[in-house]
XYZ file of C-alpha atoms in Angstrom:
717
model
C -46.575 -2.497 -6.342
C -48.885 -0.391 -8.548
C -50.367 1.225 -5.311
C -46.878 2.037 -4.225
C -45.991 3.512 -7.655
C -49.033 5.838 -7.441
C -48.047 6.937 -3.924
C -44.532 7.707 -5.171
C -45.976 9.908 -8.036
C -47.982 11.892 -5.478
C -44.928 12.325 -3.389
C -42.951 13.528 -6.380
C -45.406 16.400 -7.013
C -44.547 17.832 -3.563
C -40.929 16.656 -3.044
C -39.122 15.294 -6.066
C -35.874 14.501 -4.041
C -37.749 12.583 -1.475
C -39.616 10.671 -4.236
C -36.300 9.834 -5.904
C -34.877 8.596 -2.621
C -37.874 6.396 -1.895
C -37.887 5.028 -5.409
C -34.223 4.098 -5.120
C -34.874 2.158 -1.870
C -37.880 0.418 -3.396
C -35.801 -0.768 -6.351
C -33.182 -2.024 -3.921
C -35.888 -4.078 -2.117
C -37.193 -5.449 -5.458
C -33.690 -6.627 -6.479
C -32.976 -8.276 -3.235
C -32.539 -12.054 -3.472
C -35.315 -14.332 -2.002
C -32.467 -16.592 -0.876
C -28.835 -15.990 0.096
C -27.464 -13.096 2.096
C -29.818 -10.362 2.911
C -28.806 -7.266 4.878
C -29.610 -3.574 5.124
C -27.626 -2.047 2.254
C -29.245 1.359 2.760
C -27.489 1.903 6.085
C -25.858 5.294 5.563
C -22.137 5.685 5.367
C -20.134 8.826 5.765
C -16.638 9.856 6.759
C -15.275 12.858 8.652
C -12.241 14.483 7.134
C -10.345 16.158 9.956
C -7.703 18.658 8.870
C -9.283 19.474 5.575
C -9.900 23.175 5.164
C -13.541 24.258 5.552
C -14.922 25.679 2.288
C -18.177 27.303 1.221
C -20.704 24.540 0.250
C -19.128 21.799 2.503
C -21.219 19.646 4.727
C -19.889 19.873 8.303
C -20.407 18.696 11.870
C -19.531 20.457 15.072
C -16.370 19.166 16.824
C -16.721 18.597 20.580
C -15.350 21.247 22.773
C -11.797 20.687 23.788
C -11.544 18.367 26.762
C -15.057 16.972 26.167
C -15.943 13.375 25.006
C -16.759 12.742 21.398
C -20.394 12.188 22.004
C -20.829 15.610 23.496
C -20.888 17.358 20.139
C -23.937 18.025 17.955
C -23.892 15.296 15.344
C -26.345 16.959 12.885
C -25.123 17.997 9.475
C -24.892 21.669 8.450
C -24.117 23.370 5.142
C -21.505 26.149 4.931
C -23.068 29.157 3.190
C -20.195 31.630 3.690
C -16.701 32.020 5.107
C -15.762 35.252 6.817
C -12.320 36.270 8.200
C -12.044 38.093 11.489
C -9.039 39.416 13.310
C -8.385 36.048 14.926
C -10.410 33.324 13.153
C -12.138 32.115 10.022
C -15.769 31.995 10.780
C -18.409 29.890 8.840
C -22.008 30.790 8.413
C -24.065 27.566 8.571
C -27.601 26.504 7.711
C -29.600 23.213 8.078
C -33.133 22.316 7.192
C -34.712 19.395 8.988
C -37.340 18.919 6.336
C -38.678 20.751 3.276
C -41.502 22.312 5.273
C -39.339 23.431 8.179
C -37.832 26.817 8.649
C -34.040 26.807 7.968
C -31.921 26.911 11.118
C -28.787 28.990 10.988
C -25.582 29.159 13.100
C -22.117 30.581 13.066
C -18.986 28.688 14.224
C -15.208 29.128 13.984
C -13.898 26.919 11.204
C -11.453 25.295 13.639
C -14.526 23.941 15.541
C -15.941 22.242 12.448
C -15.090 19.040 10.498
C -15.968 18.380 6.932
C -18.147 15.344 6.235
C -18.193 13.296 2.989
C -21.389 11.279 2.638
C -21.689 8.359 0.341
C -22.450 9.594 -3.182
C -21.309 13.115 -2.469
C -18.962 14.228 -5.439
C -15.313 14.309 -4.336
C -12.277 15.681 -6.237
C -9.302 13.741 -5.042
C -5.621 14.507 -5.198
C -2.516 13.000 -3.753
C 0.087 14.844 -1.636
C 3.450 13.256 -1.115
C 4.454 13.057 2.537
C 7.957 11.486 2.053
C 9.740 8.666 0.407
C 12.585 6.140 0.843
C 14.798 5.076 -2.039
C 17.201 2.143 -1.949
C 15.937 0.184 -4.999
C 17.631 1.882 -7.938
C 15.283 1.866 -10.975
C 12.730 -0.506 -9.351
C 9.066 0.652 -9.288
C 7.909 2.341 -6.106
C 5.726 0.803 -3.470
C 3.043 3.336 -2.421
C 1.266 3.979 0.853
C -1.874 6.133 0.738
C -3.304 7.641 3.912
C -7.037 7.808 3.150
C -10.476 6.500 3.820
C -10.192 3.267 1.787
C -13.492 3.596 -0.136
C -12.370 6.941 -1.605
C -8.852 5.595 -2.329
C -10.306 2.563 -4.122
C -12.320 4.900 -6.328
C -9.313 7.017 -7.133
C -7.342 3.882 -7.929
C -9.950 2.959 -10.522
C -8.469 5.613 -12.689
C -4.942 4.381 -12.285
C -5.367 0.608 -11.993
C -8.737 -0.602 -13.173
C -8.269 -4.188 -14.383
C -4.619 -4.175 -13.750
C -4.145 -5.491 -10.140
C -2.712 -8.957 -9.940
C -3.446 -9.780 -6.245
C -5.372 -8.217 -3.370
C -4.731 -9.243 0.265
C -6.965 -7.677 2.906
C -7.324 -8.137 6.666
C -10.553 -6.222 7.322
C -11.979 -5.566 10.763
C -13.358 -8.730 12.265
C -16.444 -7.057 13.723
C -15.921 -8.590 17.206
C -18.057 -6.026 18.921
C -15.062 -4.636 20.792
C -15.052 -1.223 19.078
C -12.409 -2.222 16.651
C -13.792 -0.286 13.743
C -15.973 2.633 12.807
C -18.999 2.952 10.586
C -20.458 6.405 9.899
C -17.766 7.900 12.200
C -18.975 5.920 15.262
C -17.355 2.794 16.739
C -19.446 -0.323 16.258
C -19.998 -2.269 19.458
C -21.598 -5.554 20.319
C -24.937 -3.881 21.340
C -25.550 -2.338 17.889
C -28.587 -4.071 16.294
C -27.275 -3.259 12.812
C -23.659 -4.463 13.543
C -23.687 -7.245 10.818
C -25.552 -5.209 8.299
C -23.131 -2.256 8.678
C -20.177 -4.618 8.346
C -21.550 -6.345 5.220
C -22.590 -3.052 3.665
C -19.088 -1.650 4.274
C -17.430 -4.790 2.928
C -19.726 -5.110 -0.168
C -19.085 -1.609 -1.358
C -15.362 -2.116 -1.222
C -15.330 -5.648 -2.586
C -17.222 -4.412 -5.623
C -14.567 -1.800 -6.238
C -11.832 -4.322 -5.711
C -13.397 -6.626 -8.317
C -13.121 -3.795 -10.808
C -9.416 -3.250 -9.952
C -8.491 -6.964 -10.263
C -7.433 -8.258 -13.686
C -10.504 -10.236 -14.788
C -8.432 -12.681 -16.846
C -5.906 -13.678 -14.200
C -5.817 -12.384 -10.608
C -6.726 -13.412 -7.131
C -8.069 -11.975 -3.838
C -7.326 -13.069 -0.189
C -9.592 -12.039 2.666
C -8.721 -13.074 6.250
C -11.334 -13.309 8.903
C -12.218 -15.018 12.224
C -15.366 -16.982 13.310
C -17.435 -13.938 14.006
C -18.181 -13.152 10.294
C -16.682 -16.085 8.427
C -19.994 -17.522 7.230
C -21.459 -14.173 6.190
C -18.236 -13.210 4.401
C -18.279 -16.556 2.506
C -21.822 -15.776 1.253
C -20.912 -12.208 0.392
C -17.910 -13.298 -1.676
C -20.073 -15.772 -3.603
C -22.518 -13.035 -4.466
C -19.882 -10.431 -5.480
C -17.601 -12.865 -7.301
C -20.372 -14.984 -8.897
C -18.938 -17.900 -10.814
C -15.371 -17.552 -9.693
C -13.336 -20.224 -7.775
C -13.517 -19.576 -3.990
C -11.829 -21.663 -1.272
C -11.403 -21.161 2.499
C -8.160 -21.994 4.130
C -7.899 -22.587 7.945
C -4.652 -21.153 9.424
C -3.349 -22.032 12.872
C -2.094 -18.721 14.299
C -2.032 -19.550 18.012
C -1.305 -23.254 18.878
C -1.572 -22.456 22.594
C -5.183 -21.370 22.078
C -7.126 -18.271 23.124
C -9.224 -19.004 26.281
C -12.775 -17.759 26.233
C -15.488 -18.036 28.792
C -17.631 -21.077 28.082
C -16.021 -21.616 24.745
C -13.488 -23.934 23.248
C -10.048 -22.311 22.963
C -9.585 -20.801 19.484
C -6.326 -21.469 17.662
C -7.141 -20.564 14.052
C -8.362 -17.921 11.758
C -9.536 -18.210 8.104
C -8.554 -16.907 4.686
C -10.785 -16.909 1.633
C -8.937 -17.349 -1.696
C -10.847 -16.031 -4.745
C -9.259 -16.930 -8.098
C -10.543 -14.881 -11.099
C -10.300 -15.900 -14.716
C -7.607 -18.480 -15.403
C -5.794 -17.869 -12.036
C -4.931 -20.814 -9.952
C -2.769 -21.466 -6.890
C 0.941 -21.802 -7.598
C 2.667 -24.951 -6.620
C 5.077 -24.305 -3.793
C 7.793 -26.090 -1.796
C 5.709 -26.451 1.338
C 2.069 -27.604 1.443
C 1.698 -25.897 4.829
C 0.228 -28.933 6.508
C 2.420 -32.050 6.310
C 5.873 -32.329 7.859
C 8.128 -30.622 5.269
C 10.772 -32.800 3.684
C 14.219 -31.646 4.587
C 15.603 -32.622 1.173
C 17.740 -30.751 -1.253
C 14.627 -29.768 -2.978
C 12.869 -28.067 -0.096
C 12.199 -24.253 0.123
C 15.525 -23.504 1.663
C 17.495 -24.897 -1.247
C 15.393 -23.385 -4.033
C 16.328 -19.742 -3.434
C 19.683 -18.281 -4.340
C 20.666 -15.384 -2.195
C 23.395 -12.888 -3.113
C 24.364 -11.028 0.112
C 25.501 -7.436 0.467
C 29.267 -7.220 0.971
C 28.732 -4.164 3.310
C 28.606 -5.375 6.838
C 25.665 -4.305 9.040
C 25.202 -4.314 12.747
C 26.362 -2.114 15.613
C 30.049 -3.251 15.387
C 30.443 -2.651 11.704
C 32.507 0.622 11.751
C 35.905 1.043 10.142
C 37.617 1.399 13.483
C 36.530 -2.168 14.586
C 38.536 -3.750 11.809
C 40.608 -1.439 9.530
C 41.705 -4.378 7.401
C 38.266 -4.578 6.021
C 38.168 -0.958 4.875
C 39.349 -0.713 1.324
C 38.109 0.620 -2.060
C 36.452 -1.372 -4.866
C 36.895 0.321 -8.128
C 33.979 -0.173 -10.558
C 33.234 0.891 -14.149
C 29.763 2.470 -13.872
C 29.151 2.379 -17.709
C 29.973 -1.278 -18.086
C 28.617 -2.086 -14.588
C 31.643 -4.217 -13.733
C 34.068 -4.533 -10.796
C 37.471 -3.487 -12.268
C 39.832 -3.802 -9.336
C 39.832 -4.394 -5.568
C 42.099 -2.000 -3.722
C 44.122 -2.486 -0.550
C 43.097 -1.725 3.097
C 43.705 1.741 4.507
C 45.116 2.392 7.919
C 43.020 4.479 10.279
C 45.233 7.490 9.601
C 44.657 7.404 5.811
C 42.029 9.603 4.266
C 39.914 7.790 1.730
C 39.251 10.972 -0.246
C 42.935 11.134 -1.118
C 42.810 7.710 -2.921
C 42.883 8.165 -6.713
C 40.641 5.895 -8.825
C 41.964 4.317 -12.103
C 40.816 6.000 -15.257
C 37.139 5.266 -16.098
C 36.348 3.984 -12.625
C 34.853 5.277 -9.449
C 35.715 3.954 -5.909
C 33.047 2.228 -3.831
C 33.741 2.439 -0.138
C 31.928 0.586 2.707
C 29.835 3.552 3.779
C 26.923 3.128 6.150
C 23.391 4.519 5.691
C 24.294 7.253 8.221
C 27.254 8.340 6.107
C 29.852 6.977 8.452
C 32.664 4.708 7.483
C 31.859 1.000 7.850
C 33.664 -2.117 6.655
C 33.285 -4.988 4.166
C 32.510 -8.530 5.229
C 35.587 -10.113 3.895
C 39.311 -9.351 3.086
C 40.372 -7.962 -0.321
C 42.256 -11.218 -1.073
C 39.137 -13.278 -0.523
C 36.987 -10.847 -2.544
C 39.427 -11.155 -5.435
C 39.100 -14.933 -5.373
C 35.346 -14.718 -5.325
C 35.298 -12.310 -8.321
C 37.598 -14.720 -10.245
C 35.084 -17.568 -9.627
C 31.994 -15.519 -10.471
C 30.878 -15.467 -6.841
C 30.800 -11.697 -6.560
C 29.337 -8.968 -8.716
C 28.166 -5.311 -8.918
C 24.705 -4.703 -7.712
C 22.336 -1.732 -8.221
C 23.149 1.919 -7.908
C 21.375 3.862 -5.103
C 20.878 7.353 -6.496
C 19.859 8.838 -3.071
C 23.089 7.681 -1.448
C 25.195 7.811 -4.571
C 26.532 4.402 -3.840
C 26.873 1.124 -5.663
C 25.987 -2.172 -3.961
C 28.547 -5.008 -4.021
C 26.995 -8.533 -3.869
C 28.665 -11.874 -3.143
C 27.835 -15.424 -2.266
C 28.357 -16.593 1.295
C 30.165 -19.785 2.092
C 26.906 -21.745 2.608
C 25.703 -20.659 -0.839
C 28.937 -21.568 -2.433
C 28.831 -24.990 -0.862
C 25.401 -25.465 -2.427
C 26.725 -24.401 -5.850
C 29.622 -26.751 -5.668
C 27.441 -29.588 -4.388
C 24.954 -29.155 -7.269
C 22.112 -28.043 -5.079
C 22.161 -24.789 -7.046
C 22.666 -25.014 -10.760
C 25.073 -22.830 -12.789
C 22.875 -21.661 -15.667
C 25.478 -19.490 -17.354
C 27.593 -16.300 -16.857
C 26.860 -12.622 -17.107
C 29.037 -10.327 -19.204
C 30.995 -9.338 -16.051
C 31.820 -13.002 -15.368
C 29.554 -13.403 -12.482
C 27.536 -16.696 -12.385
C 23.871 -17.038 -13.309
C 22.400 -19.379 -10.749
C 19.135 -21.232 -10.243
C 17.700 -24.284 -8.644
C 18.710 -27.578 -10.056
C 15.770 -28.578 -12.136
C 15.658 -32.174 -10.890
C 15.494 -30.895 -7.330
C 12.750 -28.299 -7.800
C 9.977 -30.180 -6.018
C 6.597 -28.340 -6.005
C 3.504 -29.203 -3.995
C -0.116 -28.152 -3.947
C -0.870 -25.983 -0.822
C -3.444 -27.565 1.422
C -6.567 -25.991 2.870
C -5.294 -26.364 6.472
C -2.098 -24.617 7.429
C -0.117 -25.569 10.541
C 3.245 -23.894 10.598
C 5.163 -22.299 13.430
C 6.063 -19.426 11.063
C 2.412 -18.316 11.110
C 2.178 -17.668 14.882
C 0.747 -14.156 15.134
C 2.291 -13.418 18.574
C 5.914 -14.290 17.683
C 6.067 -13.172 14.107
C 3.433 -10.422 14.259
C 3.373 -8.611 17.638
C 6.889 -9.460 18.715
C 8.388 -8.702 15.315
C 6.662 -5.285 15.214
C 8.060 -4.620 18.658
C 11.539 -5.207 17.307
C 10.983 -2.983 14.313
C 9.222 -0.179 16.195
C 10.333 -0.333 19.909
C 7.809 1.340 22.320
C 5.117 1.450 19.618
C 2.114 -0.895 19.756
C -0.459 -2.034 17.129
C -3.270 -4.550 17.989
C -3.042 -7.908 16.433
C -0.567 -7.555 13.503
C -0.384 -10.508 11.148
C 2.544 -12.922 11.074
C 4.866 -11.582 8.338
C 5.518 -15.099 7.206
C 1.749 -16.030 7.004
C 1.137 -13.136 4.708
C 4.313 -13.917 2.723
C 3.178 -17.593 2.224
C -0.330 -16.494 1.223
C 0.982 -14.077 -1.451
C 3.451 -16.633 -2.719
C 0.590 -18.805 -3.749
C -0.790 -15.916 -5.872
C 2.327 -14.209 -7.349
C 5.204 -16.629 -7.130
C 5.239 -16.916 -10.954
C 4.683 -13.194 -11.594
C 7.821 -11.183 -10.639
C 6.198 -7.912 -11.779
C 2.854 -8.335 -10.003
C 0.880 -5.429 -8.570
C -0.383 -6.227 -5.134
C -3.032 -4.122 -3.306
C -3.975 -4.004 0.349
C -6.674 -1.507 1.246
C -6.833 -2.511 4.959
C -3.146 -2.339 5.317
C -2.912 -1.590 9.163
C 0.769 -1.916 10.188
C 1.985 -2.556 6.635
C 2.700 -6.357 6.788
C 1.598 -6.940 3.130
C 4.158 -4.446 1.756
C 6.798 -6.001 4.015
C 5.956 -9.477 2.665
C 6.072 -8.328 -0.969
C 9.609 -6.981 -0.397
C 10.576 -10.414 1.113
C 9.316 -12.096 -2.083
C 11.204 -9.715 -4.248
C 14.495 -10.440 -2.435
C 14.027 -14.109 -2.764
C 13.695 -14.145 -6.573
C 14.885 -10.766 -7.694
C 11.358 -9.700 -8.494
C 10.030 -6.119 -9.024
C 6.541 -6.568 -7.552
C 4.826 -3.416 -6.254
C 2.566 -3.090 -3.205
C -0.118 -0.362 -2.991
C -1.012 0.006 0.721
C -4.067 1.987 1.784
C -4.692 2.825 5.460
C -6.243 5.610 7.449
C -4.829 7.625 10.265
C -7.368 6.509 12.886
C -6.450 6.716 16.546
C -7.540 3.884 18.763
C -10.525 4.328 21.015
C -8.365 4.095 24.211
C -5.904 6.653 22.930
C -8.649 8.973 21.806
C -10.038 9.211 25.357
C -6.600 10.107 26.728
C -6.079 12.649 23.966
C -9.388 14.341 24.449
C -8.702 14.725 28.158
C -5.643 16.733 27.120
C -7.846 19.051 25.099
C -6.812 17.589 21.725
C -9.133 16.830 18.808
C -8.832 15.155 15.334
C -6.860 17.350 13.080
C -4.497 18.600 15.704
C -0.853 17.656 14.863
C -0.433 15.953 18.219
C -3.499 13.849 17.569
C -2.601 12.922 13.948
C 0.932 11.987 14.973
C -0.505 8.916 16.851
C -2.682 7.781 13.933
C -2.129 4.285 12.372
C -0.460 5.579 9.179
C 1.860 8.194 10.745
C 2.694 6.292 13.922
C 2.853 2.682 12.643
C 2.564 2.108 8.861
C 5.006 4.694 7.485
C 7.755 4.121 10.059
C 7.441 0.311 9.759
C 7.896 0.319 6.000
C 10.776 2.796 6.203
C 12.423 0.779 8.884
C 12.339 -2.551 6.997
C 13.801 -0.898 3.894
C 16.582 0.912 5.589
C 17.312 -1.718 8.219
C 17.216 0.863 11.057
C 14.628 1.688 13.595
C 12.972 5.175 13.846
C 15.659 5.877 16.483
C 18.352 5.201 14.031
C 19.552 1.936 15.474
C 20.088 -1.239 13.327
C 17.232 -3.672 13.676
C 18.134 -6.515 15.969
C 17.643 -10.103 14.843
C 17.396 -12.084 11.608
C 14.634 -12.965 9.204
C 13.726 -16.652 9.275
C 12.421 -19.479 7.170
C 12.547 -19.205 3.417
C 15.288 -16.511 3.275
C 17.366 -15.963 6.410
C 19.435 -12.854 6.698
C 19.959 -9.895 9.194
C 17.016 -7.527 9.439
C 19.625 -4.719 9.570
C 20.459 -5.400 5.923
C 17.128 -3.955 4.872
C 15.750 -4.256 1.410
C 16.703 -2.755 -1.971
C 13.250 -1.219 -2.550
C 11.646 2.201 -3.080
C 8.507 3.516 -1.430
C 6.640 6.827 -1.422
C 4.031 7.979 0.981
C 0.909 9.977 0.090
C -2.104 11.473 1.701
C -5.364 11.660 -0.274
C -6.551 15.263 -0.486
C -10.011 16.537 -1.086
C -9.825 19.468 -3.560
C -12.245 22.334 -4.092
C -15.504 21.119 -5.622
C -15.636 23.951 -8.190
C -13.783 23.308 -11.520
C -10.157 24.230 -11.033
C -8.514 26.415 -13.638
C -5.886 25.077 -16.046
C -2.319 25.054 -14.538
C -3.604 25.487 -10.959
C -4.524 21.879 -10.038
C -2.072 19.703 -11.924
C 0.199 19.210 -8.933
C -2.735 17.588 -7.123
C -3.241 14.840 -9.695
C 0.347 14.456 -10.874
C 0.964 11.446 -8.599
C -2.133 9.725 -10.009
C -0.631 9.990 -13.524
C 2.697 8.578 -12.198
C 0.878 5.696 -10.539
C -1.057 4.992 -13.715
C 2.218 4.874 -15.642
C 3.841 2.352 -13.351
C 5.130 4.362 -10.379
C 8.752 4.339 -11.448
C 11.354 6.936 -12.254
C 10.939 10.728 -12.127
C 7.401 12.145 -11.763
C 6.075 15.181 -13.757
C 4.931 17.368 -10.839
C 4.467 20.690 -12.615
C 2.541 21.745 -15.753
C 4.673 23.440 -18.438
C 3.831 25.574 -21.487
C 4.569 22.700 -23.827
C 5.360 19.126 -22.759
C 7.432 17.014 -20.462
C 8.777 13.472 -20.949
C 10.269 11.004 -18.373
C 11.598 7.424 -18.659
C 8.122 5.832 -18.644
C 5.483 8.443 -19.535
C 4.961 11.892 -21.022
C 2.475 14.782 -20.747
C 1.524 17.080 -23.631
C 0.121 20.284 -22.120
C -0.343 22.329 -25.287
C -1.396 20.825 -28.664
C 0.606 23.690 -30.423
C 3.758 21.930 -29.168
C 2.713 18.648 -30.763
C 5.462 18.582 -33.461
C 8.280 18.963 -30.949
C 6.582 16.466 -28.568
C 6.249 13.790 -31.203
C 9.863 14.295 -32.433
C 11.167 13.971 -28.933
C 8.931 11.059 -28.121
C 10.204 9.044 -31.117
C 13.612 8.767 -29.396
C 12.190 7.961 -25.973
C 11.957 4.249 -26.437
C 11.007 3.456 -22.787
C 7.923 5.692 -22.761
C 4.739 3.678 -23.039
C 2.035 6.025 -21.939
C 1.296 9.651 -22.797
C -1.264 12.037 -21.244
C -2.634 14.625 -23.652
C -4.320 17.680 -22.055
C -6.991 19.041 -24.320
C -10.785 19.688 -24.534
C -10.571 19.289 -28.316
C -11.670 15.841 -29.273
C -10.408 16.097 -32.921
C -7.080 17.406 -31.765
C -6.667 14.515 -29.344
C -7.481 12.026 -32.115
C -4.987 13.663 -34.460
C -2.175 13.297 -31.926
C -3.079 9.656 -31.300
C -2.723 8.920 -34.970
C 0.859 10.057 -34.876
C 2.007 8.223 -31.721
C 4.296 5.131 -31.928
C 2.446 1.801 -31.710
C 4.039 1.002 -28.301
C 2.414 4.089 -26.652
C -0.953 4.207 -24.910
C -2.717 7.524 -25.015
C -4.846 8.881 -22.236
C -6.846 12.147 -22.529
C -7.025 14.723 -19.748
C -9.437 17.597 -19.719
C -8.020 20.946 -19.030
C -9.833 21.393 -15.705
C -7.725 18.630 -14.376
C -9.632 17.492 -11.304
C -12.792 16.889 -13.324
C -11.002 13.855 -14.698
C -11.008 12.214 -11.360
C -14.363 13.008 -9.802
C -15.314 10.120 -7.462
C -17.968 9.059 -4.974
C -20.824 9.775 -7.361
C -22.564 6.375 -6.842
C -20.088 4.325 -8.765
C -19.360 0.891 -7.241
């Protein structure tokens, strides 16, 4: 090694950067284990950023000419030295230097024919741009979906969630050799000699970031995989999560079997469970292997489901049954049902009905705004209220509508038979219910799962076809397999934060919503996916003269075409075409899919901001969603900088230290605020404000050039 060190010093005299690069690789080789999993960690990784504006200083590649295949373009990297505007285009002056001794090569291209490239370790200044949201969950925290290259999203999430994530579920590419994933902007196929090294390098970088996001004291990770990489993944997890408890579960996903030439038909895939700190698998009602006992203590009897009184489905209009169209008068301050009105004839105008003093009328209005109907008669509802079997639910601010909840006849029979215990009464007289303690049988999940609910074809592919008719996504997970997996991790944590950074079609977020409905939880799911278009679709789009970044191209990407519409559909209960979802959810909690979920979600795209420091008050909007996420992703977001301060239900931002007195006085009365961001370059001023904050409040400092707080991709992992 001494000879090698001398050679490196000689290189350093001529080319310091080359010497530094060589030294880094030598150290990597020195640190490599003699035994265990060895692979080429130095395999370069970069990502193209279609649609991002071309700026001076960017690294770029040439896009292929319209109508030409992807491999027809020059793949070399160029640096943008200047941007010039012409009458019709923005033109970029480019330069590249193959080696320190070579003459620089120059070129000029229209900006629309270039794509920005972010290489591993290039500094990136991220922001988040909202692209829509759906609100049906009242004051519940928001689920979030981030359209981004997941390595960059994970780095951004280190600011908002480092050490705070309770569970991670990922279904990464299986590296089958069938061009099902990209590395360094190229699909990886079975002939690639570095296929396994590329996959392991990609996974290791992201698992190291995931480890930092997980709560080290009590959290868990699930990674699913098939036989192509299962053994390498097992070794990789042991190296990244050294000393933690790791188990592999075999899950039957296709009992019929997948026939393969000269191979045994495959029926299973695998899931690695990694438990950090004190985490352990929750005891559940079904061990996933043995024949479930159909007793009063099984999974069907443990959950208590309050149903929506509003009827769903295609025949749920007022005209179908006028006797079920009547007002329910509620007291919004006391959150109680005061009176049940009488049915209106079809000729009567509901807006002419006067509400008793102190009440507002709740009508059976559908999500479209049309007049629907309730599920039962007013007489029956009055009897339910008297017995505590009906109550007022949450208020939907978007629709300006209260939810009315009641127990169905099957649930009432279980209450009256003792299967469900009456634990007490709420202030409005409604019953507090729970499983009878002596019937709450819990089992340890087994390491082999064989359940019909986990069939990927029926409860993955076919379910997605019901949710998004005419849209296709390859190999979606069974919703119930993901739900059962997450239940083992977060059944006892109703406020858990769940992350999926290979979210694909959005099954993990869907499963988290199912769990919330079953026990009234407020769990959040953060989903990260890119907007990649499949290899087959890319070929057809290129033949039409389209390229990445074109609106028609991006509209068919995973995030915009599958993930966002699926999550919106399952919350609202209606397909993208506005039709109620057909069919029912099954197993643990059975109810019509058209009922949807009382949940909130917001969709974001990770943006790549200008690399130069951004002046105060000009870049706050880019990082505002990151502050909101760090503060819990609930309630109103502070989207604009002010001259003084702004305070919401959960967090606050002090923009000017001169406004500190008014800020502290207002904050003293804001008892729900638990995090404040203080914008200042003055360390002493920041410390002075921290000394005056209430004990419940966590203070976070922001520098005035906002984006410098969030610089990522600088070699951290």
